[in-house]
Short mmCIF file of C-alpha atoms in Angstrom, two decimals:
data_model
loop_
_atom_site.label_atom_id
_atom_site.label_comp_id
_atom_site.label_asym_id
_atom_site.label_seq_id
_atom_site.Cartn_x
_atom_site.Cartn_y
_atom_site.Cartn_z
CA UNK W 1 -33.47 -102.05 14.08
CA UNK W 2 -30.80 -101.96 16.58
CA UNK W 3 -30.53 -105.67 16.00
CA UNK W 4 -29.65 -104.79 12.43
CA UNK W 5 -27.42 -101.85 12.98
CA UNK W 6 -25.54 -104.31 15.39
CA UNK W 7 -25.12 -107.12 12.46
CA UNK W 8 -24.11 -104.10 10.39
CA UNK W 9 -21.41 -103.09 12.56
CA UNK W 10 -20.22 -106.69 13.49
CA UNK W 11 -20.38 -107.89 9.00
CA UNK W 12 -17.93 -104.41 9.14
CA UNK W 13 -15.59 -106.10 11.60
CA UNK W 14 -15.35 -109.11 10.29
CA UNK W 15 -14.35 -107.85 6.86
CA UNK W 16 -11.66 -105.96 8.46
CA UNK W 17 -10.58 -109.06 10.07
CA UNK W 18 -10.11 -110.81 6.51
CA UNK W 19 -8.25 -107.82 5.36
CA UNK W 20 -6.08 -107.44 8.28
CA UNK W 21 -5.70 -111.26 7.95
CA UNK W 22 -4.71 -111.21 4.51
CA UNK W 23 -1.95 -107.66 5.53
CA UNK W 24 -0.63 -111.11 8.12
CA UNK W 25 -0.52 -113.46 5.17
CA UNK W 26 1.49 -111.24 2.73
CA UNK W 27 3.85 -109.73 5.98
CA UNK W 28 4.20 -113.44 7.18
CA UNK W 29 5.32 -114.13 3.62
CA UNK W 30 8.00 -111.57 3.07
CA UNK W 31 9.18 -112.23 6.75
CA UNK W 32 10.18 -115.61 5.96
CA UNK W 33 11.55 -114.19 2.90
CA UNK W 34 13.87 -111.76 4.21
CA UNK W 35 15.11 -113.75 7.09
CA UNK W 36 16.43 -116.32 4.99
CA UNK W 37 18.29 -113.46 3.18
CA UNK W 38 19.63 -112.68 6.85
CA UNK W 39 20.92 -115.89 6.77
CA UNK W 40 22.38 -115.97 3.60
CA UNK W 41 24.28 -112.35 4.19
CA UNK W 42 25.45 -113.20 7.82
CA UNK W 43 26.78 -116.68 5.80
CA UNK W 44 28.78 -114.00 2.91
CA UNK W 45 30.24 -111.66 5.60
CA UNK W 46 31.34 -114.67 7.58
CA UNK W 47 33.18 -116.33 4.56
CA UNK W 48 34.88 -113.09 3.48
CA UNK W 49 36.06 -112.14 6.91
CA UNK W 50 37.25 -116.17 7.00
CA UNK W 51 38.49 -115.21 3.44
CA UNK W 52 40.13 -111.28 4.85
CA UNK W 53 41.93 -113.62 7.74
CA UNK W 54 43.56 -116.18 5.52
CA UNK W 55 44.55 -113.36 3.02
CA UNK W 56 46.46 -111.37 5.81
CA UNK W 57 48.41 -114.90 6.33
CA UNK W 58 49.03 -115.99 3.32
CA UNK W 59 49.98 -112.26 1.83
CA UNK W 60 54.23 -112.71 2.99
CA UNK W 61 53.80 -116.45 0.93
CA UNK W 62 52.12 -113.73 -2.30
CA UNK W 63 54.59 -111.26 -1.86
CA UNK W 64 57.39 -113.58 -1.14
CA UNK W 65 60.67 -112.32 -2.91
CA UNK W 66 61.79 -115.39 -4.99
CA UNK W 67 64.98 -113.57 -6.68
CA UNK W 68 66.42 -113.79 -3.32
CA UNK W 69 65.77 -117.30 -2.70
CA UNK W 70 65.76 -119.50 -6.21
CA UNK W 71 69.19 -118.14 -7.17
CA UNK W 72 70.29 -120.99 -4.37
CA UNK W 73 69.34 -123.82 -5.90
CA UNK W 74 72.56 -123.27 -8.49
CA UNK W 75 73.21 -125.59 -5.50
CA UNK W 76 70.16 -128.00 -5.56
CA UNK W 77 71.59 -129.91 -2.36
CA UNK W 78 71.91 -126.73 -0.58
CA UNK W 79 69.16 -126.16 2.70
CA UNK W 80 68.17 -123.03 0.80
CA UNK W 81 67.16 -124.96 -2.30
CA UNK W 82 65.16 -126.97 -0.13
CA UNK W 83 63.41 -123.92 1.28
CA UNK W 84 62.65 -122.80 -1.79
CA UNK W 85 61.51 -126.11 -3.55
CA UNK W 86 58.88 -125.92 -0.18
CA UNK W 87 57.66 -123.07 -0.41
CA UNK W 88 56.60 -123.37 -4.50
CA UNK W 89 55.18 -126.31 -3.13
CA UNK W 90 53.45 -124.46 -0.21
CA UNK W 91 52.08 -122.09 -2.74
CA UNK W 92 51.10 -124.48 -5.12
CA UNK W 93 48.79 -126.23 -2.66
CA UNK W 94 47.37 -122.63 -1.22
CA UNK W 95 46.22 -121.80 -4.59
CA UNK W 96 44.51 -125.08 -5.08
CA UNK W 97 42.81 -124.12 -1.54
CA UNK W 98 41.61 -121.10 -3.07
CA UNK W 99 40.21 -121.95 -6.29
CA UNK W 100 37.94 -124.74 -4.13
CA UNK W 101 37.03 -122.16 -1.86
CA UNK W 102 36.42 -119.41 -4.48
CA UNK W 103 33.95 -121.84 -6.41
CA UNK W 104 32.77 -123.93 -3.73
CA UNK W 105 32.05 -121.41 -1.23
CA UNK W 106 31.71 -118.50 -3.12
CA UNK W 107 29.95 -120.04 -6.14
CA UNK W 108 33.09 -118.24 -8.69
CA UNK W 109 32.50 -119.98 -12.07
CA UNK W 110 36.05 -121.25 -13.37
CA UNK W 111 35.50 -119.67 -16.77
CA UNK W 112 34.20 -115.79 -15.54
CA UNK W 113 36.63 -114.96 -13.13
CA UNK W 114 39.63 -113.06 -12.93
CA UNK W 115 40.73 -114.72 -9.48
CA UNK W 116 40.42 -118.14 -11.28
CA UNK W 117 42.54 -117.21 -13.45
CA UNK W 118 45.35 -115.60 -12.00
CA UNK W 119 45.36 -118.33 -9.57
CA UNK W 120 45.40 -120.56 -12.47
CA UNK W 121 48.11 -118.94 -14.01
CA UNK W 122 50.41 -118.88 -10.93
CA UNK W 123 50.20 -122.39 -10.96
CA UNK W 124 51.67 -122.93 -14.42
CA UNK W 125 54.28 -120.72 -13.47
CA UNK W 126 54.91 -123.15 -10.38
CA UNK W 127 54.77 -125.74 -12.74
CA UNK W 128 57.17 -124.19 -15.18
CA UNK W 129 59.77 -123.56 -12.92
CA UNK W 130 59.64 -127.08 -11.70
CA UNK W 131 59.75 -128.77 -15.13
CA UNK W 132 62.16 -125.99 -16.87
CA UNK W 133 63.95 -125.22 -14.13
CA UNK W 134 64.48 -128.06 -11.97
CA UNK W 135 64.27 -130.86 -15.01
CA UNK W 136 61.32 -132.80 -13.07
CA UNK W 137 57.77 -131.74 -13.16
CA UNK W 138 55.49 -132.36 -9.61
CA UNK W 139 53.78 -134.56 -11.64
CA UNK W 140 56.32 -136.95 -12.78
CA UNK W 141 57.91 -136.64 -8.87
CA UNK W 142 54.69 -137.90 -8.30
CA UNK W 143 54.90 -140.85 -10.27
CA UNK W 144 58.35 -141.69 -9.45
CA UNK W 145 56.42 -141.77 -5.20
CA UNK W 146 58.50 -138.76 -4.23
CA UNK W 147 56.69 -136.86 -1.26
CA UNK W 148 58.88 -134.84 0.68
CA UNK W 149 61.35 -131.79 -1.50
CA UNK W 150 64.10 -133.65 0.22
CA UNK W 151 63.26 -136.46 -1.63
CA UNK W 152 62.71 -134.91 -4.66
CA UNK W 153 66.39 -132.68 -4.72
CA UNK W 154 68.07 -136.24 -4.52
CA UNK W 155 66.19 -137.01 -7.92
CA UNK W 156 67.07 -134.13 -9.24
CA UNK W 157 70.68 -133.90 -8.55
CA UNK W 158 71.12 -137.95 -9.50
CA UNK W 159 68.79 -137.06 -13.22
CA UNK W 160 70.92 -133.32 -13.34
CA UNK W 161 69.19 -130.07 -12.87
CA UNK W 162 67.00 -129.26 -16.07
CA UNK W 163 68.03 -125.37 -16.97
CA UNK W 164 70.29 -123.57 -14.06
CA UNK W 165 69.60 -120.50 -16.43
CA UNK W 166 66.02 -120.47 -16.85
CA UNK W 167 65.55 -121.39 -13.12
CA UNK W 168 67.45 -117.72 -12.72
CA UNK W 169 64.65 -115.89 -15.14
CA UNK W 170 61.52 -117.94 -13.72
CA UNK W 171 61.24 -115.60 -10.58
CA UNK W 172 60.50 -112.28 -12.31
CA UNK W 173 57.71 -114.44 -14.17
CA UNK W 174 56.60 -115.64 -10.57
CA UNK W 175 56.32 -112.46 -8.62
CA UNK W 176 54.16 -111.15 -10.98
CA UNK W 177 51.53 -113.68 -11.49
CA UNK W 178 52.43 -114.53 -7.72
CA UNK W 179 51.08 -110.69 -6.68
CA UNK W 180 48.54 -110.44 -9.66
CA UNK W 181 47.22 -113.51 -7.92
CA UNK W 182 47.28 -111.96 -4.75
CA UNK W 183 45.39 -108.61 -5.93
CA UNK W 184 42.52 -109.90 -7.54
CA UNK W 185 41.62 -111.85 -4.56
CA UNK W 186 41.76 -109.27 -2.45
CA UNK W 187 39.82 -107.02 -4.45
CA UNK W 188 37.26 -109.83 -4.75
CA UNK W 189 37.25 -109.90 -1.20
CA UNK W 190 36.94 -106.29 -0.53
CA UNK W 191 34.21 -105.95 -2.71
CA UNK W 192 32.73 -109.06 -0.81
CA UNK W 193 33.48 -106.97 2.44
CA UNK W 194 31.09 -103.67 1.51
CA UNK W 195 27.68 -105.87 1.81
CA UNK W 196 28.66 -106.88 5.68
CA UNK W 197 26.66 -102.57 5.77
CA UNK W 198 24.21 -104.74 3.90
CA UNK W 199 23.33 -106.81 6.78
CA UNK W 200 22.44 -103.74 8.71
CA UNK W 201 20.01 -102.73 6.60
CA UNK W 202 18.25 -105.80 5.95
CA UNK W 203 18.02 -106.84 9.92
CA UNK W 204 16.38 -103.53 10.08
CA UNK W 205 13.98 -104.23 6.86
CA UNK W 206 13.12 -107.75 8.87
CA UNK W 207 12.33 -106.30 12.79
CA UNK W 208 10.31 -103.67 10.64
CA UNK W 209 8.15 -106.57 8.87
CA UNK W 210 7.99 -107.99 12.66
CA UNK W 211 6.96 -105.49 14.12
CA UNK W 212 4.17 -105.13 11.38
CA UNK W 213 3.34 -109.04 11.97
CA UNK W 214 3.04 -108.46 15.42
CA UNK W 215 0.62 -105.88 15.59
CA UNK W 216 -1.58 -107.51 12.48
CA UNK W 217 -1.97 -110.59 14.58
CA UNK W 218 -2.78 -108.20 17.75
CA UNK W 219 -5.28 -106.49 15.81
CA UNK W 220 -7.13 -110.11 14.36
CA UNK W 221 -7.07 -111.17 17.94
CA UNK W 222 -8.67 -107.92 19.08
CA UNK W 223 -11.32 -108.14 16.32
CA UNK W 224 -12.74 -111.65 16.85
CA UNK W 225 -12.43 -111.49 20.34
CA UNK W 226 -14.56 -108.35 20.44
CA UNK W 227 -17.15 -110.42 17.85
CA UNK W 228 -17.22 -113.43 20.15
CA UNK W 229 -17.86 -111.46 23.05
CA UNK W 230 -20.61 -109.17 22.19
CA UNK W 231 -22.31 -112.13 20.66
CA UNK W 232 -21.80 -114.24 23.80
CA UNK W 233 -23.50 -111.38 25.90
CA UNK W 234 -26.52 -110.26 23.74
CA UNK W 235 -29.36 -110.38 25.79
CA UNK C 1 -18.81 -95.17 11.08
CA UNK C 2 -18.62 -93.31 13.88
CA UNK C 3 -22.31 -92.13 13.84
CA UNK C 4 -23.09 -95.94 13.56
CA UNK C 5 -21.31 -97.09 16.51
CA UNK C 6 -22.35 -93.76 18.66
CA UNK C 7 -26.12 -95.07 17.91
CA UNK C 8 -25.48 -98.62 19.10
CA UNK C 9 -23.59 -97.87 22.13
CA UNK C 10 -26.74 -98.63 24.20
CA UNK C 11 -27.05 -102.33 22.97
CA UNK C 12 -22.78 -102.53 23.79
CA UNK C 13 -23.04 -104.39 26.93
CA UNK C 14 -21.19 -102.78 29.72
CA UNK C 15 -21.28 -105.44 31.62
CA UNK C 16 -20.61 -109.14 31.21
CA UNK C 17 -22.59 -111.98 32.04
CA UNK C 18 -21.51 -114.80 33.76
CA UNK C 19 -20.85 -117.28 30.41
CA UNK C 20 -19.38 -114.16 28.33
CA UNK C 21 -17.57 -113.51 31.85
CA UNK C 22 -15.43 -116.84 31.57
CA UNK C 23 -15.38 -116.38 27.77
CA UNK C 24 -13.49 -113.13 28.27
CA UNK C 25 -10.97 -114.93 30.81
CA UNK C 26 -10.12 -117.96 28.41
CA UNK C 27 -9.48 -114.77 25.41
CA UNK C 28 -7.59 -112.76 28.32
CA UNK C 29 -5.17 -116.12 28.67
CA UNK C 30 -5.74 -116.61 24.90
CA UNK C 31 -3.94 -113.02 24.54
CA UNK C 32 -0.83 -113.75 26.94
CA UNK C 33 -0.50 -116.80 24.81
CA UNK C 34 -0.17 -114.64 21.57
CA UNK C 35 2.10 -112.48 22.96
CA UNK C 36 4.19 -115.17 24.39
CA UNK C 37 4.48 -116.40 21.12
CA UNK C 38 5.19 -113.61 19.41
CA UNK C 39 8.10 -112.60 22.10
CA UNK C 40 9.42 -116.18 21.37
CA UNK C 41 9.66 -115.11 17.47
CA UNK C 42 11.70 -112.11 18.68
CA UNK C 43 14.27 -113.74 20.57
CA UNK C 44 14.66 -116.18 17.99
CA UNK C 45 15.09 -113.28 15.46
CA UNK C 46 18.12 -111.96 17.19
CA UNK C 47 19.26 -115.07 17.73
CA UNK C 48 20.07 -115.50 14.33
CA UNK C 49 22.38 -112.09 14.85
CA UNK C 50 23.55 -113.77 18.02
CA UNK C 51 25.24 -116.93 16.57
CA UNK C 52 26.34 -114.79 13.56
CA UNK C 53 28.81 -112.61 15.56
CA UNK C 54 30.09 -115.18 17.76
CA UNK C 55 30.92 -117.43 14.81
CA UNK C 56 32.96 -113.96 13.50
CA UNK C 57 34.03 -113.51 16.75
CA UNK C 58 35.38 -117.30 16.93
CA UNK C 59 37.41 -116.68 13.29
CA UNK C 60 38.53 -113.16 15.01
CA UNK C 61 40.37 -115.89 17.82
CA UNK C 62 41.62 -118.38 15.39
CA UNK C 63 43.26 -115.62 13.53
CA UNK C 64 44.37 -113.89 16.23
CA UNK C 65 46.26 -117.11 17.47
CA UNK C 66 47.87 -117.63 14.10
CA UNK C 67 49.07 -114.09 13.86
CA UNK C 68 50.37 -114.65 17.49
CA UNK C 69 52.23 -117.80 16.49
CA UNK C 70 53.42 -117.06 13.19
CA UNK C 71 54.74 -113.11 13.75
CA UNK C 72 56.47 -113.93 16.71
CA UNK C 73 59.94 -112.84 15.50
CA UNK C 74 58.26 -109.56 13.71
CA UNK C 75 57.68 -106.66 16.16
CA UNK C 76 54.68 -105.80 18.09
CA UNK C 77 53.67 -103.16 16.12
CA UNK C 78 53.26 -105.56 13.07
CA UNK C 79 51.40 -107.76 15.21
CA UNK C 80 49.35 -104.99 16.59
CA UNK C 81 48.54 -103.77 13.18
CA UNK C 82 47.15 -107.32 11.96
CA UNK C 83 45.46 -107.96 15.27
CA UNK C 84 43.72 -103.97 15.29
CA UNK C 85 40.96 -104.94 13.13
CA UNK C 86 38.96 -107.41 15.43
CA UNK C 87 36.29 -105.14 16.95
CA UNK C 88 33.02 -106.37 16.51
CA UNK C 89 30.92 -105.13 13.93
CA UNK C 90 27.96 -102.46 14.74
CA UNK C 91 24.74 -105.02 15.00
CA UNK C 92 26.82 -107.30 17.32
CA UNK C 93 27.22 -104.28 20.09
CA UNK C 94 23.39 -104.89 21.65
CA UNK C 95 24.50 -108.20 23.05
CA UNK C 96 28.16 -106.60 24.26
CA UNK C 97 26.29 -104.46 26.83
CA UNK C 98 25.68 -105.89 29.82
CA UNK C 99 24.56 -104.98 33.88
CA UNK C 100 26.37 -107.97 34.97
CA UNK C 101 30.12 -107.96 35.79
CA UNK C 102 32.18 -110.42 34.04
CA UNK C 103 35.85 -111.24 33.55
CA UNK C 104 36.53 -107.62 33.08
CA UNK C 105 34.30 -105.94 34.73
CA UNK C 106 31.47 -103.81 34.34
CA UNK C 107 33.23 -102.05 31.32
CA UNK C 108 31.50 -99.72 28.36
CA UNK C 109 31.71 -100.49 25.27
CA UNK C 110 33.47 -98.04 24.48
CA UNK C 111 36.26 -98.83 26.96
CA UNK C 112 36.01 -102.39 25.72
CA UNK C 113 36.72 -101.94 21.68
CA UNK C 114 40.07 -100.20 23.33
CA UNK C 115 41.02 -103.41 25.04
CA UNK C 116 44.02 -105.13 23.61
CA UNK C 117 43.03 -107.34 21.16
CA UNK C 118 43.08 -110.68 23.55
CA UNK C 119 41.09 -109.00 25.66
CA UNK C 120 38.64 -107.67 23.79
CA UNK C 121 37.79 -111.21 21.75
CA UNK C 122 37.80 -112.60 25.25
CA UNK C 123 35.30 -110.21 26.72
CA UNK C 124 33.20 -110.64 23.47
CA UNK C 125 33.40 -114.21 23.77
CA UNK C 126 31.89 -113.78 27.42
CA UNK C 127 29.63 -111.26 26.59
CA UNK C 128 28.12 -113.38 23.56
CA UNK C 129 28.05 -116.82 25.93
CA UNK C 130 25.91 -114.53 28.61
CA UNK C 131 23.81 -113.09 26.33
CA UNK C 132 22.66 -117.00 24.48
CA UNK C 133 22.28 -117.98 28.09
CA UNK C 134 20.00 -115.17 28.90
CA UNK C 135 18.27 -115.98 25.70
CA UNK C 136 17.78 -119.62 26.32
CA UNK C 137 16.43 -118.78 29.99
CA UNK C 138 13.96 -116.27 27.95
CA UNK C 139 12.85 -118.46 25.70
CA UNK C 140 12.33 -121.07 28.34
CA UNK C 141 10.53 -119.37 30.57
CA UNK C 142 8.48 -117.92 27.67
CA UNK C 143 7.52 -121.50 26.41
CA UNK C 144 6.30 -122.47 29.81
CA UNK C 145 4.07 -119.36 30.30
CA UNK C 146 2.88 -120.03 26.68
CA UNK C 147 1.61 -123.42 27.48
CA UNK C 148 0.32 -122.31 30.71
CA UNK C 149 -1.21 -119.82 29.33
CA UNK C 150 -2.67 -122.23 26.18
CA UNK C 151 -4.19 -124.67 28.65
CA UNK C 152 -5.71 -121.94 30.96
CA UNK C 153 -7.37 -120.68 28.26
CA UNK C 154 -8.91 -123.70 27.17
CA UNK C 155 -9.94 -124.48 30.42
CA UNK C 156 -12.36 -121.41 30.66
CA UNK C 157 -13.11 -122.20 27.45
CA UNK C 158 -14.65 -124.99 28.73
CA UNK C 159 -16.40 -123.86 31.28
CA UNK C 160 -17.58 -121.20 29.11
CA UNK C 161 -18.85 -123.87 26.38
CA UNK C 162 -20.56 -125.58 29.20
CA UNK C 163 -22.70 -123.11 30.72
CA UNK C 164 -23.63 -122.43 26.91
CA UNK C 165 -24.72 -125.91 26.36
CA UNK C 166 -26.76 -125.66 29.49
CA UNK C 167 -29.04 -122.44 27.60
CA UNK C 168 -29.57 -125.07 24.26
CA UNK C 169 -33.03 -126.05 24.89
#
């Protein structure tokens, strides 16, 4: 009777065991789960503090005033001109920086997004100025194996300058798309920024689901021990 | 339930005998084992947290060194205002406390996110380096006690096994 009361009990604890076993199965799950989201936020906040950094040093280049610069190179030989010519350059290759890091590291499709875009269209304005302006586009300077602005002023007073006139109008048109540019990647990364709180919460979601794994896999141990032993020291 | 297990507490041995003795020493290793285990799964948890803010706090230093070498002929307070922004984020602060005195002192937190900002990224740097070292040590020592542990278990095991193979008639 006892014997059977004892078996009773013991079939009891060893269903418990599969059900607290199975609570460890689904727990152990979801852990993994969630701590590969940690991984995945902690990667985000990383690249848009990376992405806040670069923006604080590059915003003078964005916000540069080109009406006070461009108007020199009425004198393309001039060390102004040459200042100038480097830094459309200099901006030319940040925003090709960008776009690879918007759609490389943050996975930005080329067609959907705004920062795309205005990065895009910053660079035809660039390009415009070049080809309108100074009568030779980067990609012809190219051709002709001119690497340095120096180089490429020479050219450009030998061929003639292309437009004095619309080199005057092209920084209005540049300023804009220049700070346009500059905006909608900052408000990309600012709304990049808000799920660093997100990383709070989710650390807390995974020590919760550890602390639940913990005790589940306490509790099995308990349960078969306790089987093993009473078995062990019937009689 | 509880009327069940009141009426079999007489057949709940209060004592051990000698085999369920050694059995219950191999589970009591068995146990220390677990929890080893489990405390190694915890450090590696917030070691994930760990790298993550030193990697920030290693973009905080790059940047801080490019503001330093590129607003050099702007005024302090511009610099200041660029450079005000490095404190470390909330879930980094556990590993900034510390008993130990380092290259600052035993300073507070508090006192420490009000360090200028070379300082302060220095101190974190420090703090960060301590705490993975403390954490490797941990985990070390936790390893070692979990094999130890693992193979004392098994060894009363053994013994246990044994004396049960000598009942089998």
């Amino acid at each position: 009777m006892l014997a059977a009361k004892r078996l009773s009990l013991i079939r009891k604890i060893f269903w418990s065991t599969l059900g607290v076993s199975a609570v460890f199965g689904t727990n152990a799950f979801l852990f993994a789960f969630k701590r590969s989201e940690v991984q995945n936020i902690a990667s985000v906040v990383e690249n848009s503090e990376a992405l806040r950094h670069s923006l604080t040093l590059d915003a003078p280049l964005y916000s540069y005033n080109w009406k006070r610069l461009l108007p020199y190179c009425r004198d393309p030989s001039s060390a102004a001109c040459e200042n100038a010519v480097s830094m459309l350059i200099m901006l030319r290759n940040r925003n090709e920086d960008y776009k690879v890091v918007f759609t490389k590291t943050f996975g930005v499709a080329d067609t959907q997004n705004n920062v795309i875009t205005n990065l895009g269209l910053l660079n035809k304005q660039i390009d415009s100025t070049f080809t309108e302006g100074f009568g030779l586009s980067l990609g012809s300077a190219k051709a002709l194996g001119i690497v340095d602005p120096r180089s490429y002023l020479q050219v450009v007073v030998k061929r003639g300058m292309g437009s004095p006139n619309a080199l005057l109008q092209m920084p209005t048109g540049l300023q804009a798309a220049s700070r346009t540019a500059l905006n909608s990647m900052m408000q990309f990364e600012r709304a990049k920024r808000l799920r660093t709180s997100e990383y709070t919460d989710i650390e807390s979601q995974v020590n919760l689901l550890f602390r639940v794994l913990i005790l589940a896999e306490l509790l099995v141990f308990i349960l078969v021990s306790s089987i093993d032993l009473w078995n062990n020291n019937v009689g | 339930m509880l009327a069940n297990i009141k009426s079999l507490l007489p057949t709940i041995p209060l004592r051990l005998s000698e085999k369920a003795r050694y059995l219950a020493i191999s589970l009591f290793f068995s146990s220390i084992a677990l929890v080893s285990g489990q405390a190694l799964l915890y450090f590696e948890l917030h070691s994930l947290t760990l790298s993550h803010c030193r990697r920030l706090n290693l973009q905080n230093i790059f940047f801080y060194n490019q503001i330093i070498s590129t607003t050099h002929a702007q005024s302090p307070v511009t610099t200041a205002t660029h450079a005000r922004d490095l404190t470390a984020p909330e879930y980094c602060h556990s590993f900034l406390v510390t008993e130990q005195s380092d290259s600052a002192g035993s300073i507070s937190l508090h006192e420490m996110n009000n360090l200028s900002s070379d300082l302060k990224l220095r101190v974190y740097a420090d703090r960060y380096a301590d705490a993975e070292q403390r954490y490797a040590d941990n985990q070390m020592n936790l390893l070692i006690l979990l094999l130890t542990s693992n193979v004392l278990a098994l060894v009363f095991q053994s013994i246990h096994l044994y004396q049960d193979s000598r009942d089998i008639k």
